[in-house]
PDB file of C-alpha atoms in Angstrom:
ATOM      1  CA  MET A   1      22.612 139.715  83.513  1.00 71.00           C
ATOM      2  CA  LEU A   2      19.818 141.960  84.520  1.00 76.00           C
ATOM      3  CA  SER A   3      17.175 139.952  83.258  1.00 83.00           C
ATOM      4  CA  PHE A   4      19.070 136.484  85.210  1.00 81.00           C
ATOM      5  CA  LEU A   5      18.798 138.944  88.123  1.00 80.00           C
ATOM      6  CA  ALA A   6      14.881 140.299  87.582  1.00 82.00           C
ATOM      7  CA  ARG A   7      14.205 136.264  87.327  1.00 86.00           C
ATOM      8  CA  LYS A   8      16.034 135.339  90.530  1.00 84.00           C
ATOM      9  CA  GLN A   9      14.353 138.588  91.797  1.00 84.00           C
ATOM     10  CA  LYS A  10      10.878 137.095  91.813  1.00 88.00           C
ATOM     11  CA  ILE A  11      12.210 134.227  93.859  1.00 90.00           C
ATOM     12  CA  HIS A  12      13.383 136.260  96.639  1.00 88.00           C
ATOM     13  CA  ILE A  13      10.795 138.162  96.516  1.00 91.00           C
ATOM     14  CA  GLN A  14       9.089 135.463  97.254  1.00 92.00           C
ATOM     15  CA  LYS A  15      11.177 134.503 100.073  1.00 92.00           C
ATOM     16  CA  LEU A  16      10.092 137.605 101.771  1.00 93.00           C
ATOM     17  CA  SER A  17       6.542 137.019 101.814  1.00 92.00           C
ATOM     18  CA  ASP A  18       7.099 134.104 103.277  1.00 93.00           C
ATOM     19  CA  ILE A  19       8.430 134.915 106.756  1.00 94.00           C
ATOM     20  CA  PRO A  20       6.298 134.087 109.087  1.00 89.00           C
ATOM     21  CA  THR A  21       4.639 137.411 110.655  1.00 86.00           C
ATOM     22  CA  SER A  22       1.518 136.147 112.880  1.00 85.00           C
ATOM     23  CA  SER A  23       1.830 135.376 116.419  1.00 89.00           C
ATOM     24  CA  ARG A  24       5.586 136.595 116.702  1.00 91.00           C
ATOM     25  CA  LYS A  25       7.463 139.306 117.935  1.00 93.00           C
ATOM     26  CA  GLN A  26       7.740 141.886 116.148  1.00 93.00           C
ATOM     27  CA  LYS A  27      12.007 142.133 117.025  1.00 94.00           C
ATOM     28  CA  ASP A  28      11.671 138.061 115.716  1.00 95.00           C
ATOM     29  CA  ILE A  29      10.163 139.154 112.518  1.00 95.00           C
ATOM     30  CA  PHE A  30      13.018 141.767 111.779  1.00 95.00           C
ATOM     31  CA  VAL A  31      15.950 139.649 112.434  1.00 95.00           C
ATOM     32  CA  ASP A  32      14.327 136.898 110.126  1.00 95.00           C
ATOM     33  CA  PHE A  33      14.242 139.848 107.477  1.00 95.00           C
ATOM     34  CA  ILE A  34      17.442 140.886 107.634  1.00 95.00           C
ATOM     35  CA  GLN A  35      18.480 136.519 107.684  1.00 94.00           C
ATOM     36  CA  CYS A  36      16.654 136.493 104.500  1.00 93.00           C
ATOM     37  CA  VAL A  37      17.898 139.798 102.908  1.00 92.00           C
ATOM     38  CA  VAL A  38      21.545 138.060 103.677  1.00 91.00           C
ATOM     39  CA  THR A  39      20.453 134.796 102.301  1.00 88.00           C
ATOM     40  CA  ILE A  40      19.307 136.496  98.872  1.00 87.00           C
ATOM     41  CA  CYS A  41      22.600 138.873  98.589  1.00 84.00           C
ATOM     42  CA  SER A  42      24.732 135.679  99.254  1.00 83.00           C
ATOM     43  CA  GLU A  43      22.846 133.372  96.756  1.00 82.00           C
ATOM     44  CA  ILE A  44      23.383 135.846  93.862  1.00 78.00           C
ATOM     45  CA  PRO A  45      26.607 137.984  95.325  1.00 74.00           C
ATOM     46  CA  GLU A  46      26.428 139.426  91.397  1.00 71.00           C
ATOM     47  CA  PHE A  47      23.791 141.677  92.802  1.00 71.00           C
ATOM     48  CA  PRO A  48      26.109 143.886  95.115  1.00 69.00           C
ATOM     49  CA  SER A  49      28.762 144.025  92.882  1.00 72.00           C
ATOM     50  CA  LEU A  50      26.550 144.716  90.256  1.00 73.00           C
ATOM     51  CA  LEU A  51      24.917 147.963  92.490  1.00 72.00           C
ATOM     52  CA  LEU A  52      28.166 148.876  93.337  1.00 71.00           C
ATOM     53  CA  ASN A  53      29.488 148.857  89.915  1.00 76.00           C
ATOM     54  CA  GLU A  54      26.364 150.665  88.367  1.00 75.00           C
ATOM     55  CA  ALA A  55      26.236 153.306  90.954  1.00 73.00           C
ATOM     56  CA  ALA A  56      30.019 154.295  89.943  1.00 77.00           C
ATOM     57  CA  SER A  57      28.928 154.152  86.221  1.00 77.00           C
ATOM     58  CA  ASP A  58      26.446 155.415  83.635  1.00 73.00           C
ATOM     59  CA  ARG A  59      23.665 156.951  85.212  1.00 81.00           C
ATOM     60  CA  GLU A  60      21.768 155.770  82.763  1.00 85.00           C
ATOM     61  CA  ARG A  61      22.389 152.023  82.971  1.00 82.00           C
ATOM     62  CA  PHE A  62      22.041 152.606  86.678  1.00 83.00           C
ATOM     63  CA  ASN A  63      18.336 154.395  86.463  1.00 87.00           C
ATOM     64  CA  ILE A  64      17.548 150.796  84.534  1.00 85.00           C
ATOM     65  CA  VAL A  65      19.100 149.074  87.644  1.00 84.00           C
ATOM     66  CA  LEU A  66      17.259 151.000  90.126  1.00 86.00           C
ATOM     67  CA  LYS A  67      13.734 150.409  87.921  1.00 88.00           C
ATOM     68  CA  ASP A  68      13.826 146.826  87.239  1.00 86.00           C
ATOM     69  CA  ILE A  69      16.010 145.524  90.086  1.00 85.00           C
ATOM     70  CA  ILE A  70      16.468 147.653  92.986  1.00 86.00           C
ATOM     71  CA  ASN A  71      12.721 149.349  93.362  1.00 90.00           C
ATOM     72  CA  PRO A  72      10.925 146.107  93.279  1.00 92.00           C
ATOM     73  CA  PHE A  73      13.355 144.544  95.854  1.00 90.00           C
ATOM     74  CA  LYS A  74      12.922 147.583  98.080  1.00 93.00           C
ATOM     75  CA  SER A  75       9.186 147.516  97.815  1.00 95.00           C
ATOM     76  CA  ALA A  76       9.157 143.986  99.425  1.00 95.00           C
ATOM     77  CA  CYS A  77      11.792 145.173 102.127  1.00 96.00           C
ATOM     78  CA  LEU A  78      10.100 148.359 103.296  1.00 97.00           C
ATOM     79  CA  PRO A  79       6.994 146.815 104.984  1.00 96.00           C
ATOM     80  CA  PHE A  80       9.326 144.927 107.294  1.00 96.00           C
ATOM     81  CA  ILE A  81      11.781 148.412 107.841  1.00 97.00           C
ATOM     82  CA  ARG A  82       8.590 150.247 108.571  1.00 97.00           C
ATOM     83  CA  GLN A  83       6.726 148.116 110.898  1.00 95.00           C
ATOM     84  CA  ALA A  84       9.954 147.583 112.563  1.00 96.00           C
ATOM     85  CA  ILE A  85      10.037 151.803 113.121  1.00 97.00           C
ATOM     86  CA  SER A  86       6.647 152.002 114.039  1.00 96.00           C
ATOM     87  CA  ASN A  87       6.758 149.239 116.603  1.00 94.00           C
ATOM     88  CA  ASN A  88      10.065 151.153 118.014  1.00 95.00           C
ATOM     89  CA  ILE A  89      12.198 147.789 117.518  1.00 94.00           C
ATOM     90  CA  ILE A  90      15.081 149.601 115.291  1.00 93.00           C
ATOM     91  CA  ARG A  91      17.075 152.806 115.983  1.00 88.00           C
ATOM     92  CA  GLY A  92      16.695 154.566 112.587  1.00 89.00           C
ATOM     93  CA  ARG A  93      13.511 156.278 111.585  1.00 94.00           C
ATOM     94  CA  ASN A  94      14.369 156.826 107.597  1.00 97.00           C
ATOM     95  CA  GLU A  95      12.883 153.804 106.165  1.00 96.00           C
ATOM     96  CA  ASP A  96      15.258 154.879 102.595  1.00 94.00           C
ATOM     97  CA  ALA A  97      18.111 154.877 104.786  1.00 94.00           C
ATOM     98  CA  ILE A  98      17.608 151.756 106.533  1.00 95.00           C
ATOM     99  CA  PHE A  99      17.102 149.668 103.405  1.00 94.00           C
ATOM    100  CA  MET A 100      20.426 151.344 101.953  1.00 89.00           C
ATOM    101  CA  PHE A 101      22.533 151.011 105.202  1.00 90.00           C
ATOM    102  CA  LEU A 102      20.975 147.217 105.300  1.00 91.00           C
ATOM    103  CA  ILE A 103      21.776 146.286 101.413  1.00 87.00           C
ATOM    104  CA  SER A 104      25.115 148.241 101.823  1.00 84.00           C
ATOM    105  CA  SER A 105      26.559 146.521 104.718  1.00 86.00           C
ATOM    106  CA  ILE A 106      25.781 143.172 103.519  1.00 86.00           C
ATOM    107  CA  SER A 107      26.904 143.715 100.001  1.00 81.00           C
ATOM    108  CA  MET A 108      30.290 145.092 101.400  1.00 80.00           C
ATOM    109  CA  SER A 109      30.322 141.821 103.665  1.00 82.00           C
ATOM    110  CA  ILE A 110      29.986 139.429 100.811  1.00 79.00           C
ATOM    111  CA  ILE A 111      32.102 141.420  98.273  1.00 77.00           C
ATOM    112  CA  THR A 112      34.990 142.174 100.751  1.00 77.00           C
ATOM    113  CA  PRO A 113      34.885 139.700 103.871  1.00 76.00           C
ATOM    114  CA  GLU A 114      38.012 140.331 104.606  1.00 75.00           C
ATOM    115  CA  LEU A 115      37.590 143.850 105.336  1.00 72.00           C
ATOM    116  CA  ILE A 116      34.770 143.139 108.078  1.00 69.00           C
ATOM    117  CA  PHE A 117      35.984 139.385 109.296  1.00 69.00           C
ATOM    118  CA  ASP A 118      39.014 137.946 109.799  1.00 68.00           C
ATOM    119  CA  ASN A 119      41.296 138.136 106.846  1.00 60.00           C
ATOM    120  CA  ASN A 120      41.227 134.037 106.200  1.00 60.00           C
ATOM    121  CA  SER A 121      37.506 133.389 107.015  1.00 61.00           C
ATOM    122  CA  PRO A 122      35.109 133.405 104.140  1.00 59.00           C
ATOM    123  CA  CYS A 123      31.469 135.620 104.148  1.00 64.00           C
ATOM    124  CA  ASN A 124      29.773 134.217 107.361  1.00 77.00           C
ATOM    125  CA  ALA A 125      25.969 135.132 107.086  1.00 80.00           C
ATOM    126  CA  GLU A 126      25.423 134.382 110.871  1.00 85.00           C
ATOM    127  CA  LYS A 127      28.000 136.571 111.783  1.00 83.00           C
ATOM    128  CA  ILE A 128      26.483 139.096 109.151  1.00 86.00           C
ATOM    129  CA  VAL A 129      23.047 139.153 110.779  1.00 86.00           C
ATOM    130  CA  SER A 130      24.174 138.983 114.072  1.00 88.00           C
ATOM    131  CA  GLU A 131      26.070 142.415 113.546  1.00 85.00           C
ATOM    132  CA  LEU A 132      23.588 143.897 111.659  1.00 88.00           C
ATOM    133  CA  SER A 133      21.087 143.374 114.382  1.00 88.00           C
ATOM    134  CA  MET A 134      23.112 144.702 116.828  1.00 87.00           C
ATOM    135  CA  LEU A 135      23.466 147.753 115.104  1.00 86.00           C
ATOM    136  CA  LEU A 136      20.206 148.366 114.308  1.00 89.00           C
ATOM    137  CA  LEU A 137      17.841 146.807 116.776  1.00 87.00           C
ATOM    138  CA  ASN A 138      16.678 148.712 120.357  1.00 82.00           C
TER     139      ASN A 138
END
């Protein structure tokens, strides 16, 4: 499972680096970033499930997941978060907390959409992006 996620992750990290940034408003770039992270988590729903499962289980295994999967993804996300913080377009100031808020919010929305949306509606990426944008953006 980890090797599968690591291979998929390389593709997803490339998607993050492909987000156009020149001559665009910082707020638009950050919304595109949120959209990209939602898409990534939606494409591999095993990722959020794995994170939640491993975080609650064996610490040694979680440290492997942290090193091989989470940290590379976090490293690709932090430039977007830092830019948003420095341009004062998001409410938070702690980049690690913002990253974890973003990932956990998206993960829970994908794994258990009935807790957040109508009981009969499936996970809707647009709704997730809209809600996160309202929560984070100034």
